[in-house]
PDB file of C-alpha atoms and ligand atoms in Angstrom:
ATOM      1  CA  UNK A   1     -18.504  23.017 -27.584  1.00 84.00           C
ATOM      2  CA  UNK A   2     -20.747  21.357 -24.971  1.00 83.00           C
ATOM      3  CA  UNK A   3     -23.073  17.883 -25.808  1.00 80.00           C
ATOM      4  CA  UNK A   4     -26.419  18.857 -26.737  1.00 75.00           C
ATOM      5  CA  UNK A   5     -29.477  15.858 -26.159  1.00 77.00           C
ATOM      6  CA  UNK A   6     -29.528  13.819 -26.845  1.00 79.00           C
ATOM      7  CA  UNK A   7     -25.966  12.837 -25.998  1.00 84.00           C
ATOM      8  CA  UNK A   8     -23.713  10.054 -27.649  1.00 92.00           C
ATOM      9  CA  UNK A   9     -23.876   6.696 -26.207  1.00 93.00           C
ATOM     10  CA  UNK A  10     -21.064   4.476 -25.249  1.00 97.00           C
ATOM     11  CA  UNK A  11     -21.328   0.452 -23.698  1.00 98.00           C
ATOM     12  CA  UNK A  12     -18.795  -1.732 -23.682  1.00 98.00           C
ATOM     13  CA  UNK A  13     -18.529  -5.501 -22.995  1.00 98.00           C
ATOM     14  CA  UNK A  14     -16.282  -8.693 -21.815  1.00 98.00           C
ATOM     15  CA  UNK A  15     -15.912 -11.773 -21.595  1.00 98.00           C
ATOM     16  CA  UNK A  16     -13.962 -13.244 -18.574  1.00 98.00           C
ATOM     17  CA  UNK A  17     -13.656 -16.796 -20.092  1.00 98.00           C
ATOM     18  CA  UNK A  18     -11.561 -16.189 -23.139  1.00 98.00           C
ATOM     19  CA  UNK A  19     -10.659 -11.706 -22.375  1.00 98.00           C
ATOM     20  CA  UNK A  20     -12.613 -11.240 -25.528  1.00 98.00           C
ATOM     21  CA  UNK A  21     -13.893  -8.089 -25.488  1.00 98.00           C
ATOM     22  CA  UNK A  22     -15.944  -5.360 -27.462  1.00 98.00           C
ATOM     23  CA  UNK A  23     -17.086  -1.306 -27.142  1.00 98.00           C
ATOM     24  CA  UNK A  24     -18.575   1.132 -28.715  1.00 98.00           C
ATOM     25  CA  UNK A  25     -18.600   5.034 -28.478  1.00 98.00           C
ATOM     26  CA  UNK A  26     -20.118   8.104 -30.001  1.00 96.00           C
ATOM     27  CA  UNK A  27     -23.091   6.323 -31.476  1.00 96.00           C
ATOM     28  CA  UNK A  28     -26.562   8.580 -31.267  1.00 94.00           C
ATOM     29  CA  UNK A  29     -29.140   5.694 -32.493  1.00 96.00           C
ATOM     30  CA  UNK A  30     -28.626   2.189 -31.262  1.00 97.00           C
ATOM     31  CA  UNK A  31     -31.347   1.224 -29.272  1.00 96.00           C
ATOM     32  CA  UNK A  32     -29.202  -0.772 -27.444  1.00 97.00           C
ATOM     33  CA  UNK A  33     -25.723   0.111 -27.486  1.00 97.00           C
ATOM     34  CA  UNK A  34     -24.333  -2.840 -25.384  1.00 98.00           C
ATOM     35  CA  UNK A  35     -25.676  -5.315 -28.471  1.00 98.00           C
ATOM     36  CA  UNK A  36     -23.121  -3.466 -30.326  1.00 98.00           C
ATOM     37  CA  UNK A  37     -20.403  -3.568 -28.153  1.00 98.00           C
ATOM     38  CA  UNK A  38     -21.308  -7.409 -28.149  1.00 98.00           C
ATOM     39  CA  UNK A  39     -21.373  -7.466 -32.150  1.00 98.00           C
ATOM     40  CA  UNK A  40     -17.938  -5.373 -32.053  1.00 98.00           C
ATOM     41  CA  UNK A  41     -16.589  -8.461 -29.749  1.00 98.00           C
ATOM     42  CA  UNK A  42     -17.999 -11.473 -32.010  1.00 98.00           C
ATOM     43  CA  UNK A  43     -18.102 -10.014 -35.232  1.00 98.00           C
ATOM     44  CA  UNK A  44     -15.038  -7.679 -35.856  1.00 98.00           C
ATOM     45  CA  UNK A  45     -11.586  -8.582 -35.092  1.00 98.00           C
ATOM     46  CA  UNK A  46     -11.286  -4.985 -33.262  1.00 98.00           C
ATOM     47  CA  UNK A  47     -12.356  -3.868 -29.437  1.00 98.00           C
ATOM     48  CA  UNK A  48     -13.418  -0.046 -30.083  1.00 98.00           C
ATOM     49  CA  UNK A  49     -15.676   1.161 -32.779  1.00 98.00           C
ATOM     50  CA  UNK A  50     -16.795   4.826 -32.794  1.00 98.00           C
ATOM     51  CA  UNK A  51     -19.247   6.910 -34.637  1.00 97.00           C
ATOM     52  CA  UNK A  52     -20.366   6.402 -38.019  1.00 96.00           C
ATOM     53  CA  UNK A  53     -18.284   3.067 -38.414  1.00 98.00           C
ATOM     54  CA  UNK A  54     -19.853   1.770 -35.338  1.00 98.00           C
ATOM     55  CA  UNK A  55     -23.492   2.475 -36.784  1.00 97.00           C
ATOM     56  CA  UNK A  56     -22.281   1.283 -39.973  1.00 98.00           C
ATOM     57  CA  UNK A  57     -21.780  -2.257 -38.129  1.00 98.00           C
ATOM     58  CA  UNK A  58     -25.401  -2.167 -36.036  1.00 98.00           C
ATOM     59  CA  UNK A  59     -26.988  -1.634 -39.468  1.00 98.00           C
ATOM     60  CA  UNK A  60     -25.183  -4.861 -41.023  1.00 98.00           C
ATOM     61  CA  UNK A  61     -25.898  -6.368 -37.818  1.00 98.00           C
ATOM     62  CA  UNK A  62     -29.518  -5.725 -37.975  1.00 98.00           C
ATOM     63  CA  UNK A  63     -29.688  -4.016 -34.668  1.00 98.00           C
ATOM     64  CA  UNK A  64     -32.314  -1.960 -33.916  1.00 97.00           C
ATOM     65  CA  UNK A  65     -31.678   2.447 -34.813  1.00 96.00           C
ATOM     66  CA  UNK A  66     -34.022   4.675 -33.293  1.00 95.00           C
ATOM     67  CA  UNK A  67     -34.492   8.839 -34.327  1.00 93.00           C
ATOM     68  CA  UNK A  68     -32.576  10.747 -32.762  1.00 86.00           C
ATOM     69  CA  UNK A  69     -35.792  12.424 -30.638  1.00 87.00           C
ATOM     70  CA  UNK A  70     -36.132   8.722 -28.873  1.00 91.00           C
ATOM     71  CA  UNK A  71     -33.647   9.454 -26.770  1.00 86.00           C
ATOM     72  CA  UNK A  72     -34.270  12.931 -25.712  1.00 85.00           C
ATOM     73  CA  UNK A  73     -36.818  12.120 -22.310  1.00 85.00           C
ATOM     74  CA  UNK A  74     -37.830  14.949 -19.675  1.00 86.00           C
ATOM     75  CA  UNK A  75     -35.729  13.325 -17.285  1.00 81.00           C
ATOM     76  CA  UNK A  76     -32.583  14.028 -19.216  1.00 78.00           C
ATOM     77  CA  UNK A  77     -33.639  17.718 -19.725  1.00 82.00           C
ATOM     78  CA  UNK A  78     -33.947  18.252 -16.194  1.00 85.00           C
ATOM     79  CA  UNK A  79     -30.517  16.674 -15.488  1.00 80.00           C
ATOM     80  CA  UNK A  80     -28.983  18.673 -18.361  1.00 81.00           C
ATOM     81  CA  UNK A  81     -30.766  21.810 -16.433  1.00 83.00           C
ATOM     82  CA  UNK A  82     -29.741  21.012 -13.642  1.00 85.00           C
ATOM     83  CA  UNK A  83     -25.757  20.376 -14.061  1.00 85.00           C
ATOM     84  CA  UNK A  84     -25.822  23.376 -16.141  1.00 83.00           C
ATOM     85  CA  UNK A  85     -26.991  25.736 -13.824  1.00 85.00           C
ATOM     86  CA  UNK A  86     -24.036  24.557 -11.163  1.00 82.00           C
ATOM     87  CA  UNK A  87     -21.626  24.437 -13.754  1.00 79.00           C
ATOM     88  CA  UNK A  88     -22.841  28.078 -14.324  1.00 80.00           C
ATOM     89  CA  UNK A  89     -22.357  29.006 -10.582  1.00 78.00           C
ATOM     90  CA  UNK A  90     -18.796  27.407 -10.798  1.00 71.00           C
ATOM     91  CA  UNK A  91     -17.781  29.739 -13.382  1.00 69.00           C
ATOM     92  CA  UNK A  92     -19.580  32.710 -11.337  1.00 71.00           C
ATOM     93  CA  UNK A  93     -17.691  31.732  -8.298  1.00 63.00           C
ATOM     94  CA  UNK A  94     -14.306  31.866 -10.259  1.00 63.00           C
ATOM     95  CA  UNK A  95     -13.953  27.899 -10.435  1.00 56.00           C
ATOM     96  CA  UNK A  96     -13.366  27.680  -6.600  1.00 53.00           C
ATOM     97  CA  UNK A  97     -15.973  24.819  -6.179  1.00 50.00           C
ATOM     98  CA  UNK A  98     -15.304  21.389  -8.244  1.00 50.00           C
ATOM     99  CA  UNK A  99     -16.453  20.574 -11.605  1.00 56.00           C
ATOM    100  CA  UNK A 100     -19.538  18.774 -11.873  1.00 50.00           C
ATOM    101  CA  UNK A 101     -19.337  15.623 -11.376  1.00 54.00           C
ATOM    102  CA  UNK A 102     -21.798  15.251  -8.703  1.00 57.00           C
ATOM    103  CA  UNK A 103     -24.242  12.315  -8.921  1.00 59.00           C
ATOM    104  CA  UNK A 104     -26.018  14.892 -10.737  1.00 63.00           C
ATOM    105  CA  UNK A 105     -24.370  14.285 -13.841  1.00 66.00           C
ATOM    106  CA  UNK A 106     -23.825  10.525 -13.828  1.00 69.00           C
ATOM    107  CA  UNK A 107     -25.757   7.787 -14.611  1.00 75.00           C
ATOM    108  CA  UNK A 108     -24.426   4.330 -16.467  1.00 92.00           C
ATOM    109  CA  UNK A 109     -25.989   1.517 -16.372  1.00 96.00           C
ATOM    110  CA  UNK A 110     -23.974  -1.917 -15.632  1.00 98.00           C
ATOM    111  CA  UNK A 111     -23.705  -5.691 -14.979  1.00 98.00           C
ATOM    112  CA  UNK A 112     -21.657  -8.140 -13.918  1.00 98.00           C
ATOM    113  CA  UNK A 113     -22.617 -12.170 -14.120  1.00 98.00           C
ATOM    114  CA  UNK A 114     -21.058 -15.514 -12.774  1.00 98.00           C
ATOM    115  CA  UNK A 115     -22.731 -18.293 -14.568  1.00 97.00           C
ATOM    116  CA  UNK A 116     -22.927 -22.139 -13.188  1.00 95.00           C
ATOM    117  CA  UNK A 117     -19.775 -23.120 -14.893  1.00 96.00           C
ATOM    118  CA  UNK A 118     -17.698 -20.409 -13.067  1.00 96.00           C
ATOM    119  CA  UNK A 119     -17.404 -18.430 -16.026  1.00 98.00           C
ATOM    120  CA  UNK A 120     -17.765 -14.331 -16.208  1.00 98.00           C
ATOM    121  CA  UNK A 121     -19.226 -11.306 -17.443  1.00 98.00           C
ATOM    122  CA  UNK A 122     -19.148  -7.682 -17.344  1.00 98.00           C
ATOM    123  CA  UNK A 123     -21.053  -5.103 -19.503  1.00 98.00           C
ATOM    124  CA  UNK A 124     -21.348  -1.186 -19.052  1.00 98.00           C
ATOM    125  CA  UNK A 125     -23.963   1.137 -20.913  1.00 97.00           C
ATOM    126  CA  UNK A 126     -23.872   5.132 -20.852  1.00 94.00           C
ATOM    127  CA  UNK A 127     -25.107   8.062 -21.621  1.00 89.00           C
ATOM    128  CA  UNK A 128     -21.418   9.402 -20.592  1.00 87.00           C
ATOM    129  CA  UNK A 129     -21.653  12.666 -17.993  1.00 88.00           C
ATOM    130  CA  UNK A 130     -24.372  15.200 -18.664  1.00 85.00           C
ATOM    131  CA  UNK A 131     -22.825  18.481 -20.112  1.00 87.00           C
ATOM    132  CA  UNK A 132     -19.717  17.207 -21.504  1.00 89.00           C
ATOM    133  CA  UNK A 133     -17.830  18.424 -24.028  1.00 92.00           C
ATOM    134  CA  UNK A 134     -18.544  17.322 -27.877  1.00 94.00           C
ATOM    135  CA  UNK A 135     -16.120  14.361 -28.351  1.00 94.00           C
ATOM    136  CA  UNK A 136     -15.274  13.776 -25.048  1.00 95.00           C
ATOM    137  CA  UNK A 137     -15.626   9.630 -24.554  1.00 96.00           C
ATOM    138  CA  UNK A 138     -15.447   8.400 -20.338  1.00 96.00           C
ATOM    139  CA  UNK A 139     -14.275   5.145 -19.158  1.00 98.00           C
ATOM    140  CA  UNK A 140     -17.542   3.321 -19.922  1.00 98.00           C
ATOM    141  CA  UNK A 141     -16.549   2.412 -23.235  1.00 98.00           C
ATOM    142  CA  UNK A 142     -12.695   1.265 -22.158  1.00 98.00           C
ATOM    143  CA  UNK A 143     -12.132  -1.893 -21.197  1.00 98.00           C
ATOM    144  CA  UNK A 144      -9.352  -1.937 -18.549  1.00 98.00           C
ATOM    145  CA  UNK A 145     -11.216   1.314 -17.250  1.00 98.00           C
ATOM    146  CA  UNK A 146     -14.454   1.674 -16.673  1.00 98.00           C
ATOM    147  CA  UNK A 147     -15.473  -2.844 -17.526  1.00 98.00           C
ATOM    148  CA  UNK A 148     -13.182  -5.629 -17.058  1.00 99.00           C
ATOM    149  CA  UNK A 149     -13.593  -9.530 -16.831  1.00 98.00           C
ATOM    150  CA  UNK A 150     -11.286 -12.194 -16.245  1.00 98.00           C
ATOM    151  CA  UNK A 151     -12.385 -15.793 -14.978  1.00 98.00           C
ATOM    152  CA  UNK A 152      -9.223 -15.924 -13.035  1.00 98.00           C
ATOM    153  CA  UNK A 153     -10.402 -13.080 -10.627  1.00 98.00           C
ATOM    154  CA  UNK A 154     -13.578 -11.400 -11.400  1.00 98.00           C
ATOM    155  CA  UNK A 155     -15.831  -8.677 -13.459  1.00 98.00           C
ATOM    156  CA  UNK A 156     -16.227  -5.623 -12.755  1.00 98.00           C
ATOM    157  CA  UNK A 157     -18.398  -2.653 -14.191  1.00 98.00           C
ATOM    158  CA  UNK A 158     -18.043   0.908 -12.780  1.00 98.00           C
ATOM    159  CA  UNK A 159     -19.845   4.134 -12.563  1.00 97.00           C
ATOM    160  CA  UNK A 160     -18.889   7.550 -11.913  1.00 96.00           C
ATOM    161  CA  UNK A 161     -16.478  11.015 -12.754  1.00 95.00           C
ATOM    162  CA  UNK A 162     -14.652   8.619 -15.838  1.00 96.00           C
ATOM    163  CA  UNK A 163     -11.542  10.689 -16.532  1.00 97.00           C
ATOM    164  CA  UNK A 164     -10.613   9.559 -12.409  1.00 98.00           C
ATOM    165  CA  UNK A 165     -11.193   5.919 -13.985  1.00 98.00           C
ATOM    166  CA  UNK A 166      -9.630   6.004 -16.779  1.00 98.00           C
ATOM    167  CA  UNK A 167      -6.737   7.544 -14.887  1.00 98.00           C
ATOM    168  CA  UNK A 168      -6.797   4.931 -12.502  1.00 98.00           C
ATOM    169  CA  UNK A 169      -7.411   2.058 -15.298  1.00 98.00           C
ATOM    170  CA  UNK A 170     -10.048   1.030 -12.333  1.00 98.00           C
ATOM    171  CA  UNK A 171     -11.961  -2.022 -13.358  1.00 98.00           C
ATOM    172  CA  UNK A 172      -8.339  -3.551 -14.234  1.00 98.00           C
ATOM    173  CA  UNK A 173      -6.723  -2.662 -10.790  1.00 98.00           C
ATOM    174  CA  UNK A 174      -9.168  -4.454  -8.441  1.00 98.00           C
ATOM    175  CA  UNK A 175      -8.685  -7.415 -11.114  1.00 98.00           C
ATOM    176  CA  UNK A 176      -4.742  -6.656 -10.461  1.00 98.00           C
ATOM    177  CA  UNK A 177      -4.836  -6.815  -6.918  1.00 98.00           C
ATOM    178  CA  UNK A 178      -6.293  -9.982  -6.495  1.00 98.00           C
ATOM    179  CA  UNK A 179      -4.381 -11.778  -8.893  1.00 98.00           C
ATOM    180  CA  UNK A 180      -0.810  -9.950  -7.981  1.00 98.00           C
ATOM    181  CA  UNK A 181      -1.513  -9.513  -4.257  1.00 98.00           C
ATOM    182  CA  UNK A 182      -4.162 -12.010  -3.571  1.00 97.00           C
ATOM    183  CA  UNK A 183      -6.726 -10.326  -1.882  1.00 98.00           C
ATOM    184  CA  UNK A 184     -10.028 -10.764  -1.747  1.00 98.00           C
ATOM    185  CA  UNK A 185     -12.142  -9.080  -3.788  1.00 98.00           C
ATOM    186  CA  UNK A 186     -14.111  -6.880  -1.386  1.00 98.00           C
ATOM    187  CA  UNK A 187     -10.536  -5.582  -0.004  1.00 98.00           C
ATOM    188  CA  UNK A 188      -9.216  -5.126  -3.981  1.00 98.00           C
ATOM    189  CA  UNK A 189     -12.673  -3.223  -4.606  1.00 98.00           C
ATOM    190  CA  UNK A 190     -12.630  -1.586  -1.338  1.00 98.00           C
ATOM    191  CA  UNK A 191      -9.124  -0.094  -1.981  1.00 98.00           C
ATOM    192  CA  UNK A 192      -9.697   1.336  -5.244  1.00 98.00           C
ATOM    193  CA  UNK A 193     -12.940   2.930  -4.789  1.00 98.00           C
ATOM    194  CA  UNK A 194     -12.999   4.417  -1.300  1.00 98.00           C
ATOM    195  CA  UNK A 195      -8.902   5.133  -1.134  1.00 98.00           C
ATOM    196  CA  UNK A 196      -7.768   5.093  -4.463  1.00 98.00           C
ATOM    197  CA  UNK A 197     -10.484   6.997  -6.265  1.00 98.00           C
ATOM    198  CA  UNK A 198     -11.403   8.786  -3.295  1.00 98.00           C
ATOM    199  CA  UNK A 199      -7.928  10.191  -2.287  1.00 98.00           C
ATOM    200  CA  UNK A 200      -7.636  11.518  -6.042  1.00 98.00           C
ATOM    201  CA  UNK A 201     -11.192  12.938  -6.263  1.00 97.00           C
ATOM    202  CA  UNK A 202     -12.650  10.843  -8.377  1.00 96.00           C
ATOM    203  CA  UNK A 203     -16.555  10.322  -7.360  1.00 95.00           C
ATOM    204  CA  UNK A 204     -18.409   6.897  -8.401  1.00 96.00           C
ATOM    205  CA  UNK A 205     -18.023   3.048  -7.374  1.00 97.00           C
ATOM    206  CA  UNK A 206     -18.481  -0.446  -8.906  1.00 98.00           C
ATOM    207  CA  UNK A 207     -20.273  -3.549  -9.388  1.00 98.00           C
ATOM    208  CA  UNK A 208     -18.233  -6.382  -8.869  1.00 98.00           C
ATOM    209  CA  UNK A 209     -18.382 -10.737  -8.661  1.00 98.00           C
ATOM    210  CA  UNK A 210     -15.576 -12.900  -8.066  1.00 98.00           C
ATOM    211  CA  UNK A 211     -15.259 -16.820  -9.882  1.00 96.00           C
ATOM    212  CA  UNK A 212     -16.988 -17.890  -5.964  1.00 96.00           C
ATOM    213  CA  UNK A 213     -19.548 -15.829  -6.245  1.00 97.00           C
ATOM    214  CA  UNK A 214     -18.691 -12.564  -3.950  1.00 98.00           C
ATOM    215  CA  UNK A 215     -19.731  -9.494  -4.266  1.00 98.00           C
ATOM    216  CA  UNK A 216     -18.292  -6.351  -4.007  1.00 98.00           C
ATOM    217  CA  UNK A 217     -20.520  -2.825  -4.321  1.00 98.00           C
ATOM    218  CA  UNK A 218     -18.562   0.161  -3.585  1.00 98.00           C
ATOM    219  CA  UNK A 219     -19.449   3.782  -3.922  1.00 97.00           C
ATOM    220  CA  UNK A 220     -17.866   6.678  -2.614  1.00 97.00           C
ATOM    221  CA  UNK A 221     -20.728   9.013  -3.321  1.00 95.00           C
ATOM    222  CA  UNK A 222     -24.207   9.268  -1.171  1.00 93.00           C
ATOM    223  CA  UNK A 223     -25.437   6.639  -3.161  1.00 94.00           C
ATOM    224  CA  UNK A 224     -25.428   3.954  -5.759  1.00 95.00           C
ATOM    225  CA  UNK A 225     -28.469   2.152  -7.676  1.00 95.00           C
ATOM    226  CA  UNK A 226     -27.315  -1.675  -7.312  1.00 97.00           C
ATOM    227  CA  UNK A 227     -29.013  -5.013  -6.754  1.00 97.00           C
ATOM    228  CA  UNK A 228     -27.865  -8.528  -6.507  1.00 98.00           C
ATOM    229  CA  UNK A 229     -29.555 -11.720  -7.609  1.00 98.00           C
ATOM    230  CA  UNK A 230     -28.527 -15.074  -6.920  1.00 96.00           C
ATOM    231  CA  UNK A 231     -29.535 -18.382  -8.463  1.00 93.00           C
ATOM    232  CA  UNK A 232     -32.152 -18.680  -5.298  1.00 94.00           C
ATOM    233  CA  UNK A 233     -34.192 -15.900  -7.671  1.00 95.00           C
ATOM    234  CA  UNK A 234     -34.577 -13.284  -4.979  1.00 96.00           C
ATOM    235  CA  UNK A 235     -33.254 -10.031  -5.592  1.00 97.00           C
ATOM    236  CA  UNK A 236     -31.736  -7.252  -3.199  1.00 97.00           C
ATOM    237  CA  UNK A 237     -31.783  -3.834  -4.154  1.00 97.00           C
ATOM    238  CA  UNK A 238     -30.150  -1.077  -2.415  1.00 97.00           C
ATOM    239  CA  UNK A 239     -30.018   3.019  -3.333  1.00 95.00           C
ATOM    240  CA  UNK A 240     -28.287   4.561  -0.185  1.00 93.00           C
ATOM    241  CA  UNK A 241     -25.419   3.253   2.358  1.00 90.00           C
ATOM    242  CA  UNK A 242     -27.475   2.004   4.698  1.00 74.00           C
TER     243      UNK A 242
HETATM  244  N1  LIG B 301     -18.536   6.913 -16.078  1.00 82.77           N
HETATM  245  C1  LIG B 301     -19.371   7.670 -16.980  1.00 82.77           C
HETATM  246  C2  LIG B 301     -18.517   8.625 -17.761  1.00 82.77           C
HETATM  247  O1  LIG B 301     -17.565   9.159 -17.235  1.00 82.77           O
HETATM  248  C3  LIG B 301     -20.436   8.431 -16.289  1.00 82.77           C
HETATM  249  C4  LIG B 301     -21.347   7.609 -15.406  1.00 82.77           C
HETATM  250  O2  LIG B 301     -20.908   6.700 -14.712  1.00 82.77           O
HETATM  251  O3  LIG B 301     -22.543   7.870 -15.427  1.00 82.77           O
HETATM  252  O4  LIG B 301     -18.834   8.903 -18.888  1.00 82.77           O
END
């Protein structure tokens, strides 16, 4: 059974100075799903809420539930259109071409922060992949996977085909490398998005800061919505490669 619109929503968040951490998955009318993932960190002594408990805790929280029809827009039909026609031509052509993972059917939102006492942040918000199967939760609500933050290396939030991430328990691994290894973070980012991920097939990148201030933005697909803004106040924004 395939997702209708409007899909389930999943965000997740952490905090680098003290690895707290909260998510939340397979919620259909929180306005703002990564206030629950925060409420899930400071308010519950769990990581992971899903469904009807995880609406259960917005309402005690106070958090602001929309009808279901807020979240259906004409963008998101035309995406849904859209990946299900190729997924459709797949099937015709006997599977031969890839699943749909194309940049087509992705689209999460995240953020990553250093603040002016070193300490930092990472948050991820999604929609999940468009045309997914009913129950099927990505690696934007997982920490390790698709969010991670730890003061001793860096934050991370990623984007992209989530089973590769989850797989690849991404967001931890460029954390890993750095602290293990002791690389810098563009060559821990670097690594797992364009040979990591990209050797197994797994399409998307990542938004990451190190404790200095570094950056790292890698993408293995044509492109990646990302911008950077420093305490200066003047941001960059960037779609394509170049
Ligand atoms: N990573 C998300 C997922 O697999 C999709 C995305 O990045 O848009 O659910």
């Amino acid at each position: 059974m395939i997702c209708d619109l409007p899909e389930p929503v999943a965000a997740s968040i952490m905090d680098g100075a003290t690895r707290r951490a909260g998510a939340c998955a397979e919620v259909k009318h929180v306005k703002n799903p990564i206030e629950l993932a925060r409420a899930v960190m400071e308010h519950t002594p769990h990581v992971l809420l899903i469904g009807d408990g995880a609406e259960a805790l917005a309402k005690e929280r106070s958090l602001s539930l929309m009808p279901a029809d807020y979240f259906v827009t004409e963008h998101r039909k035309l995406q849904l259109q859209r990946v299900q026609e190729k997924e459709k031509s797949r099937k015709t052509d006997g599977g031969k071409k890839a699943q749909v993972p194309s940049s087509e059917a992705i689209g999460t939102v995240g953020a990553v922060a250093l603040d002016r006492h070193g300490h930092l942040a990472a948050g991820t918000s999604t929609g999940g992949m468009v045309n997914k199967r009913v129950g099927r939760v990505g690696d934007s609500p997982l920490i390790g996977a698709g969010t991670y933050a730890d003061d001793l290396t860096c934050a991370v939030s990623c984007t992209g085909h989530g089973e590769f991430f989850i797989r690849a328990v991404a967001a931890h691994d460029v954390a890993a490398r750095m602290r293990y290894q002791g690389v810098a973070l563009t060559n821990a980012a670097d690594e797992v998005v364009l040979r990591q991920l990209a050797a197994a097939g797994g399409a998307g990148g990542l938004i990451a800061v190190d404790a200095r201030g570094n950056v790292a933005l890698p993408f293995n697909t044509a492109g990646m919505y990302r911008g950077v803004i420093r305490a200066d106040g003047a941001p960059w924004t960037a779609v394509r490669k170049d």
